[in-house]
């Protein structure tokens, strides 16, 4: 079956521009995560959805970052008024439903590499 | 604060030799532990995880990892390295009480030379 897909794979934006990054999770995966991976660093958590509900957005770095998953499948991460420090790879991951007593593997997409000039 | 440390930016090993990629963590309670591998222009791929039980966990592609609670470590190992193992390896930790938040190390680049 298909894995997690993300589009676009590369995005160049001028400073101040708005961008939208798309994630298509694995079919049937309830949980969806967004991560930001700066050059030479590990992924850092941004936000988490369970179905359409955004249960944790504590990792979003500013109010310019906004994520949605209106129908509980595809998700979009939007960055408004992009800044140079937003340049990074944005990773999406999905998994079966999480619970406190269970551990489900996250499956990652290839990422969107964002460069803000 | 929760954190994961991978003290080596890079590990070099000759093909056929054993390899170790180190990971230590500072997370409250008894966390779940993971290793992922990242190839160029590819997403992270799951290798193995420790939940409970035997401290030696076996995973994909012949990799294994040893959980050491007293040293709060979860080192990745392989008895005989392959050139194709060359990639970026990430250790990750998930707290048991905050099940949606994963903490990743900064990554270790493994170079296996023929």
PDB file of C-alpha atoms in Angstrom:
ATOM      1  CA  UNK A   1       0.000   0.000   0.000  1.00  0.00           C
ATOM      2  CA  UNK A   2       0.953   3.626  -0.381  1.00  0.00           C
ATOM      3  CA  UNK A   3       2.912   5.335   2.344  1.00  0.00           C
ATOM      4  CA  UNK A   4       2.659   8.870   3.622  1.00  0.00           C
ATOM      5  CA  UNK A   5       2.968  11.401   0.818  1.00  0.00           C
ATOM      6  CA  UNK A   6       3.755  15.085   1.007  1.00  0.00           C
ATOM      7  CA  UNK A   7       3.572  17.873  -1.510  1.00  0.00           C
ATOM      8  CA  UNK A   8       5.257  19.865  -2.742  1.00  0.00           C
ATOM      9  CA  UNK A   9       8.613  18.186  -2.174  1.00  0.00           C
ATOM     10  CA  UNK A  10      10.425  21.510  -2.531  1.00  0.00           C
ATOM     11  CA  UNK A  11       9.178  25.012  -2.040  1.00  0.00           C
ATOM     12  CA  UNK A  12      11.010  28.294  -2.463  1.00  0.00           C
ATOM     13  CA  UNK A  13       9.225  31.297  -1.022  1.00  0.00           C
ATOM     14  CA  UNK A  14      10.058  34.952  -0.770  1.00  0.00           C
ATOM     15  CA  UNK A  15      10.087  36.375   2.715  1.00  0.00           C
ATOM     16  CA  UNK A  16       6.596  37.485   3.628  1.00  0.00           C
ATOM     17  CA  UNK A  17       4.856  35.008   1.351  1.00  0.00           C
ATOM     18  CA  UNK A  18       2.279  32.511   2.652  1.00  0.00           C
ATOM     19  CA  UNK A  19       2.866  28.801   1.981  1.00  0.00           C
ATOM     20  CA  UNK A  20       0.734  25.685   2.331  1.00  0.00           C
ATOM     21  CA  UNK A  21       2.201  22.223   2.747  1.00  0.00           C
ATOM     22  CA  UNK A  22       0.104  19.127   2.221  1.00  0.00           C
ATOM     23  CA  UNK A  23       0.242  15.711   3.857  1.00  0.00           C
ATOM     24  CA  UNK A  24      -1.631  12.586   2.746  1.00  0.00           C
ATOM     25  CA  UNK A  25      -1.415  10.015   5.559  1.00  0.00           C
ATOM     26  CA  UNK A  26      -1.694   6.280   5.215  1.00  0.00           C
ATOM     27  CA  UNK A  27      -5.330   5.307   4.750  1.00  0.00           C
ATOM     28  CA  UNK A  28      -6.956   4.438   8.060  1.00  0.00           C
ATOM     29  CA  UNK A  29      -4.337   6.149  10.191  1.00  0.00           C
ATOM     30  CA  UNK A  30      -6.103   8.165  12.846  1.00  0.00           C
ATOM     31  CA  UNK A  31      -3.092  10.002  14.224  1.00  0.00           C
ATOM     32  CA  UNK A  32      -1.148  12.593  12.265  1.00  0.00           C
ATOM     33  CA  UNK A  33       1.915  14.562  13.289  1.00  0.00           C
ATOM     34  CA  UNK A  34       3.844  17.476  11.852  1.00  0.00           C
ATOM     35  CA  UNK A  35       7.533  17.983  12.585  1.00  0.00           C
ATOM     36  CA  UNK A  36      10.069  20.650  11.646  1.00  0.00           C
ATOM     37  CA  UNK A  37      13.591  19.473  10.894  1.00  0.00           C
ATOM     38  CA  UNK A  38      16.227  22.181  10.686  1.00  0.00           C
ATOM     39  CA  UNK A  39      19.473  21.470   8.865  1.00  0.00           C
ATOM     40  CA  UNK A  40      21.661  19.128  10.892  1.00  0.00           C
ATOM     41  CA  UNK A  41      19.035  18.602  13.569  1.00  0.00           C
ATOM     42  CA  UNK A  42      16.506  15.992  14.494  1.00  0.00           C
ATOM     43  CA  UNK A  43      12.799  16.500  13.886  1.00  0.00           C
ATOM     44  CA  UNK A  44      11.000  18.727  16.371  1.00  0.00           C
ATOM     45  CA  UNK A  45       7.362  18.217  17.168  1.00  0.00           C
ATOM     46  CA  UNK A  46       4.950  20.846  15.896  1.00  0.00           C
ATOM     47  CA  UNK A  47       1.427  19.516  16.255  1.00  0.00           C
ATOM     48  CA  UNK A  48      -0.703  16.384  16.553  1.00  0.00           C
ATOM     49  CA  UNK A  49      -4.142  15.432  15.253  1.00  0.00           C
ATOM     50  CA  UNK A  50      -6.393  12.584  16.175  1.00  0.00           C
ATOM     51  CA  UNK A  51      -8.869  12.399  13.311  1.00  0.00           C
ATOM     52  CA  UNK A  52      -9.907  16.004  12.698  1.00  0.00           C
ATOM     53  CA  UNK A  53      -9.189  17.163  16.228  1.00  0.00           C
ATOM     54  CA  UNK A  54      -5.964  19.033  16.845  1.00  0.00           C
ATOM     55  CA  UNK A  55      -5.111  17.731  20.303  1.00  0.00           C
ATOM     56  CA  UNK A  56      -1.696  19.277  20.720  1.00  0.00           C
ATOM     57  CA  UNK A  57      -0.265  22.333  19.025  1.00  0.00           C
ATOM     58  CA  UNK A  58       2.285  23.168  21.656  1.00  0.00           C
ATOM     59  CA  UNK A  59       5.186  22.873  19.228  1.00  0.00           C
ATOM     60  CA  UNK A  60       4.021  25.482  16.733  1.00  0.00           C
ATOM     61  CA  UNK A  61       6.691  28.197  16.949  1.00  0.00           C
ATOM     62  CA  UNK A  62       4.444  31.196  16.393  1.00  0.00           C
ATOM     63  CA  UNK A  63       0.935  32.223  15.476  1.00  0.00           C
ATOM     64  CA  UNK A  64       2.082  32.380  11.860  1.00  0.00           C
ATOM     65  CA  UNK A  65       1.905  28.577  11.835  1.00  0.00           C
ATOM     66  CA  UNK A  66      -1.467  26.959  11.420  1.00  0.00           C
ATOM     67  CA  UNK A  67      -2.447  23.344  10.746  1.00  0.00           C
ATOM     68  CA  UNK A  68      -5.736  21.759   9.885  1.00  0.00           C
ATOM     69  CA  UNK A  69      -7.191  18.360   9.080  1.00  0.00           C
ATOM     70  CA  UNK A  70     -10.852  19.124   8.399  1.00  0.00           C
ATOM     71  CA  UNK A  71     -12.031  15.672   7.343  1.00  0.00           C
ATOM     72  CA  UNK A  72      -9.656  13.597   9.415  1.00  0.00           C
ATOM     73  CA  UNK A  73      -7.456  12.504   6.526  1.00  0.00           C
ATOM     74  CA  UNK A  74      -5.414  15.026   4.505  1.00  0.00           C
ATOM     75  CA  UNK A  75      -3.705  17.717   6.536  1.00  0.00           C
ATOM     76  CA  UNK A  76      -2.330  21.105   5.577  1.00  0.00           C
ATOM     77  CA  UNK A  77       0.337  23.061   7.402  1.00  0.00           C
ATOM     78  CA  UNK A  78       0.150  26.747   6.579  1.00  0.00           C
ATOM     79  CA  UNK A  79       2.827  29.282   7.309  1.00  0.00           C
ATOM     80  CA  UNK A  80       1.896  32.922   6.969  1.00  0.00           C
ATOM     81  CA  UNK A  81       4.329  35.738   6.277  1.00  0.00           C
ATOM     82  CA  UNK A  82       7.257  33.364   6.000  1.00  0.00           C
ATOM     83  CA  UNK A  83      10.591  34.323   7.551  1.00  0.00           C
ATOM     84  CA  UNK A  84      14.062  33.045   6.759  1.00  0.00           C
ATOM     85  CA  UNK A  85      14.147  31.112  10.026  1.00  0.00           C
ATOM     86  CA  UNK A  86      11.207  29.049   8.754  1.00  0.00           C
ATOM     87  CA  UNK A  87      13.546  27.381   6.235  1.00  0.00           C
ATOM     88  CA  UNK A  88      13.564  23.695   7.140  1.00  0.00           C
ATOM     89  CA  UNK A  89      12.235  20.316   6.122  1.00  0.00           C
ATOM     90  CA  UNK A  90       8.666  19.802   7.271  1.00  0.00           C
ATOM     91  CA  UNK A  91       7.872  16.170   7.972  1.00  0.00           C
ATOM     92  CA  UNK A  92       4.486  14.583   8.312  1.00  0.00           C
ATOM     93  CA  UNK A  93       3.934  11.236  10.039  1.00  0.00           C
ATOM     94  CA  UNK A  94       0.881   9.103  10.619  1.00  0.00           C
ATOM     95  CA  UNK A  95       0.033   6.135  12.783  1.00  0.00           C
ATOM     96  CA  UNK A  96      -2.850   4.073  13.980  1.00  0.00           C
ATOM     97  CA  UNK A  97      -4.603   5.530  16.991  1.00  0.00           C
ATOM     98  CA  UNK A  98      -2.406   6.335  19.939  1.00  0.00           C
ATOM     99  CA  UNK A  99      -3.317   5.604  23.497  1.00  0.00           C
ATOM    100  CA  UNK A 100      -1.496   5.914  26.746  1.00  0.00           C
ATOM    101  CA  UNK A 101      -0.906   2.217  27.116  1.00  0.00           C
ATOM    102  CA  UNK A 102      -0.046   1.373  23.566  1.00  0.00           C
ATOM    103  CA  UNK A 103       2.725   2.250  21.190  1.00  0.00           C
ATOM    104  CA  UNK A 104       2.032   2.537  17.522  1.00  0.00           C
ATOM    105  CA  UNK A 105       4.802   3.089  15.021  1.00  0.00           C
ATOM    106  CA  UNK A 106       4.866   6.409  13.197  1.00  0.00           C
ATOM    107  CA  UNK A 107       5.342   6.288   9.448  1.00  0.00           C
ATOM    108  CA  UNK A 108       6.999   9.332   7.949  1.00  0.00           C
ATOM    109  CA  UNK A 109       6.562  11.042   4.627  1.00  0.00           C
ATOM    110  CA  UNK A 110       9.547  12.236   2.552  1.00  0.00           C
ATOM    111  CA  UNK A 111       9.141  15.803   3.753  1.00  0.00           C
ATOM    112  CA  UNK A 112       8.772  19.203   2.142  1.00  0.00           C
ATOM    113  CA  UNK A 113      11.969  21.221   1.958  1.00  0.00           C
ATOM    114  CA  UNK A 114      11.080  24.890   2.417  1.00  0.00           C
ATOM    115  CA  UNK A 115      13.566  27.606   1.559  1.00  0.00           C
ATOM    116  CA  UNK A 116      12.645  31.177   2.391  1.00  0.00           C
ATOM    117  CA  UNK A 117      14.712  33.810   0.608  1.00  0.00           C
TER     118      UNK A 117
ATOM    119  CA  UNK B   1      13.297  19.137  30.459  1.00  0.00           C
ATOM    120  CA  UNK B   2      12.963  16.142  28.205  1.00  0.00           C
ATOM    121  CA  UNK B   3      15.909  15.524  25.926  1.00  0.00           C
ATOM    122  CA  UNK B   4      17.626  12.950  23.776  1.00  0.00           C
ATOM    123  CA  UNK B   5      21.365  13.044  23.141  1.00  0.00           C
ATOM    124  CA  UNK B   6      23.315  11.446  20.351  1.00  0.00           C
ATOM    125  CA  UNK B   7      26.872  12.369  21.314  1.00  0.00           C
ATOM    126  CA  UNK B   8      28.486  11.484  17.994  1.00  0.00           C
ATOM    127  CA  UNK B   9      27.726  13.528  14.904  1.00  0.00           C
ATOM    128  CA  UNK B  10      29.416  10.887  12.783  1.00  0.00           C
ATOM    129  CA  UNK B  11      30.502   7.272  13.140  1.00  0.00           C
ATOM    130  CA  UNK B  12      32.927   5.659  10.723  1.00  0.00           C
ATOM    131  CA  UNK B  13      33.268   1.897  10.487  1.00  0.00           C
ATOM    132  CA  UNK B  14      34.703  -0.573   7.991  1.00  0.00           C
ATOM    133  CA  UNK B  15      32.397  -2.983   6.243  1.00  0.00           C
ATOM    134  CA  UNK B  16      32.121  -6.246   8.147  1.00  0.00           C
ATOM    135  CA  UNK B  17      33.013  -4.684  11.484  1.00  0.00           C
ATOM    136  CA  UNK B  18      30.522  -4.232  14.306  1.00  0.00           C
ATOM    137  CA  UNK B  19      28.927  -0.828  14.704  1.00  0.00           C
ATOM    138  CA  UNK B  20      27.460   1.093  17.635  1.00  0.00           C
ATOM    139  CA  UNK B  21      25.508   4.344  17.474  1.00  0.00           C
ATOM    140  CA  UNK B  22      24.993   5.863  20.900  1.00  0.00           C
ATOM    141  CA  UNK B  23      21.874   7.402  22.423  1.00  0.00           C
ATOM    142  CA  UNK B  24      21.136   8.618  25.924  1.00  0.00           C
ATOM    143  CA  UNK B  25      17.946  10.237  27.142  1.00  0.00           C
ATOM    144  CA  UNK B  26      16.521  12.326  29.918  1.00  0.00           C
ATOM    145  CA  UNK B  27      12.789  11.694  30.084  1.00  0.00           C
ATOM    146  CA  UNK B  28      10.650  11.244  33.161  1.00  0.00           C
ATOM    147  CA  UNK B  29       9.370   7.803  34.004  1.00  0.00           C
ATOM    148  CA  UNK B  30       9.992   4.784  31.848  1.00  0.00           C
ATOM    149  CA  UNK B  31       9.823   6.016  28.282  1.00  0.00           C
ATOM    150  CA  UNK B  32       9.351   4.162  25.051  1.00  0.00           C
ATOM    151  CA  UNK B  33      12.475   4.224  22.866  1.00  0.00           C
ATOM    152  CA  UNK B  34      12.868   4.139  19.101  1.00  0.00           C
ATOM    153  CA  UNK B  35      15.457   4.162  16.349  1.00  0.00           C
ATOM    154  CA  UNK B  36      14.812   5.552  12.892  1.00  0.00           C
ATOM    155  CA  UNK B  37      17.028   5.703   9.793  1.00  0.00           C
ATOM    156  CA  UNK B  38      16.939   8.438   7.165  1.00  0.00           C
ATOM    157  CA  UNK B  39      18.312   8.048   3.667  1.00  0.00           C
ATOM    158  CA  UNK B  40      18.873  11.119   1.452  1.00  0.00           C
ATOM    159  CA  UNK B  41      15.627  12.649   0.200  1.00  0.00           C
ATOM    160  CA  UNK B  42      13.629   9.993   2.004  1.00  0.00           C
ATOM    161  CA  UNK B  43      11.474  10.084   5.098  1.00  0.00           C
ATOM    162  CA  UNK B  44      12.493   8.500   8.369  1.00  0.00           C
ATOM    163  CA  UNK B  45      12.105   4.739   8.399  1.00  0.00           C
ATOM    164  CA  UNK B  46      11.338   2.826  11.572  1.00  0.00           C
ATOM    165  CA  UNK B  47      14.044   0.368  12.678  1.00  0.00           C
ATOM    166  CA  UNK B  48      13.037  -0.852  16.118  1.00  0.00           C
ATOM    167  CA  UNK B  49      11.438   0.095  19.417  1.00  0.00           C
ATOM    168  CA  UNK B  50      11.676  -0.802  23.090  1.00  0.00           C
ATOM    169  CA  UNK B  51       8.484  -0.911  25.123  1.00  0.00           C
ATOM    170  CA  UNK B  52       9.123  -3.345  27.944  1.00  0.00           C
ATOM    171  CA  UNK B  53      10.684  -6.716  28.644  1.00  0.00           C
ATOM    172  CA  UNK B  54      13.980  -7.978  27.271  1.00  0.00           C
ATOM    173  CA  UNK B  55      16.605  -5.243  27.214  1.00  0.00           C
ATOM    174  CA  UNK B  56      17.920  -6.369  23.826  1.00  0.00           C
ATOM    175  CA  UNK B  57      15.558  -5.465  21.026  1.00  0.00           C
ATOM    176  CA  UNK B  58      15.946  -6.806  17.498  1.00  0.00           C
ATOM    177  CA  UNK B  59      14.784  -4.787  14.514  1.00  0.00           C
ATOM    178  CA  UNK B  60      14.957  -4.431  10.763  1.00  0.00           C
ATOM    179  CA  UNK B  61      18.019  -5.055   8.559  1.00  0.00           C
ATOM    180  CA  UNK B  62      19.906  -6.922  11.295  1.00  0.00           C
ATOM    181  CA  UNK B  63      19.981  -3.999  13.713  1.00  0.00           C
ATOM    182  CA  UNK B  64      19.458  -4.370  17.427  1.00  0.00           C
ATOM    183  CA  UNK B  65      19.481  -2.019  20.380  1.00  0.00           C
ATOM    184  CA  UNK B  66      20.247  -2.460  24.035  1.00  0.00           C
ATOM    185  CA  UNK B  67      18.224  -0.659  26.688  1.00  0.00           C
ATOM    186  CA  UNK B  68      20.141   0.190  29.849  1.00  0.00           C
ATOM    187  CA  UNK B  69      17.916   1.737  32.482  1.00  0.00           C
ATOM    188  CA  UNK B  70      20.649   2.662  34.948  1.00  0.00           C
ATOM    189  CA  UNK B  71      22.604   4.492  32.273  1.00  0.00           C
ATOM    190  CA  UNK B  72      19.463   5.795  30.513  1.00  0.00           C
ATOM    191  CA  UNK B  73      20.900   4.632  27.228  1.00  0.00           C
ATOM    192  CA  UNK B  74      19.563   2.909  24.139  1.00  0.00           C
ATOM    193  CA  UNK B  75      22.530   2.237  21.864  1.00  0.00           C
ATOM    194  CA  UNK B  76      21.979   0.903  18.353  1.00  0.00           C
ATOM    195  CA  UNK B  77      24.174  -1.991  17.275  1.00  0.00           C
ATOM    196  CA  UNK B  78      24.859  -4.296  14.378  1.00  0.00           C
ATOM    197  CA  UNK B  79      27.335  -7.185  14.427  1.00  0.00           C
ATOM    198  CA  UNK B  80      28.551  -6.714  10.848  1.00  0.00           C
ATOM    199  CA  UNK B  81      28.136  -3.405   9.008  1.00  0.00           C
ATOM    200  CA  UNK B  82      27.252  -3.106   5.334  1.00  0.00           C
ATOM    201  CA  UNK B  83      28.090  -0.223   3.007  1.00  0.00           C
ATOM    202  CA  UNK B  84      24.343   0.103   2.414  1.00  0.00           C
ATOM    203  CA  UNK B  85      23.882   0.887   6.124  1.00  0.00           C
ATOM    204  CA  UNK B  86      25.429   4.304   5.507  1.00  0.00           C
ATOM    205  CA  UNK B  87      22.710   6.812   6.426  1.00  0.00           C
ATOM    206  CA  UNK B  88      21.545   9.185   9.143  1.00  0.00           C
ATOM    207  CA  UNK B  89      20.260   7.537  12.321  1.00  0.00           C
ATOM    208  CA  UNK B  90      17.909   9.116  14.825  1.00  0.00           C
ATOM    209  CA  UNK B  91      17.074   8.014  18.336  1.00  0.00           C
ATOM    210  CA  UNK B  92      13.616   9.008  19.601  1.00  0.00           C
ATOM    211  CA  UNK B  93      11.842   8.835  22.916  1.00  0.00           C
ATOM    212  CA  UNK B  94       8.192   8.978  23.857  1.00  0.00           C
ATOM    213  CA  UNK B  95       7.112   9.594  27.418  1.00  0.00           C
ATOM    214  CA  UNK B  96       4.537   7.167  28.753  1.00  0.00           C
ATOM    215  CA  UNK B  97       2.439   9.940  30.230  1.00  0.00           C
ATOM    216  CA  UNK B  98       2.405  12.167  27.131  1.00  0.00           C
ATOM    217  CA  UNK B  99       1.781   9.731  24.388  1.00  0.00           C
ATOM    218  CA  UNK B 100       1.617  12.058  21.431  1.00  0.00           C
ATOM    219  CA  UNK B 101       4.947  13.793  21.912  1.00  0.00           C
ATOM    220  CA  UNK B 102       8.130  12.288  20.522  1.00  0.00           C
ATOM    221  CA  UNK B 103      11.568  13.713  21.220  1.00  0.00           C
ATOM    222  CA  UNK B 104      14.303  13.118  18.663  1.00  0.00           C
ATOM    223  CA  UNK B 105      18.056  13.273  18.966  1.00  0.00           C
ATOM    224  CA  UNK B 106      20.084  15.381  16.565  1.00  0.00           C
ATOM    225  CA  UNK B 107      21.112  12.391  14.482  1.00  0.00           C
ATOM    226  CA  UNK B 108      24.306  10.441  13.826  1.00  0.00           C
ATOM    227  CA  UNK B 109      25.697  10.008  10.354  1.00  0.00           C
ATOM    228  CA  UNK B 110      26.963   6.473   9.869  1.00  0.00           C
ATOM    229  CA  UNK B 111      29.650   5.960   7.216  1.00  0.00           C
ATOM    230  CA  UNK B 112      30.484   2.385   6.338  1.00  0.00           C
ATOM    231  CA  UNK B 113      33.555   2.094   4.134  1.00  0.00           C
ATOM    232  CA  UNK B 114      34.277  -0.878   1.888  1.00  0.00           C
TER     233      UNK B 114
END
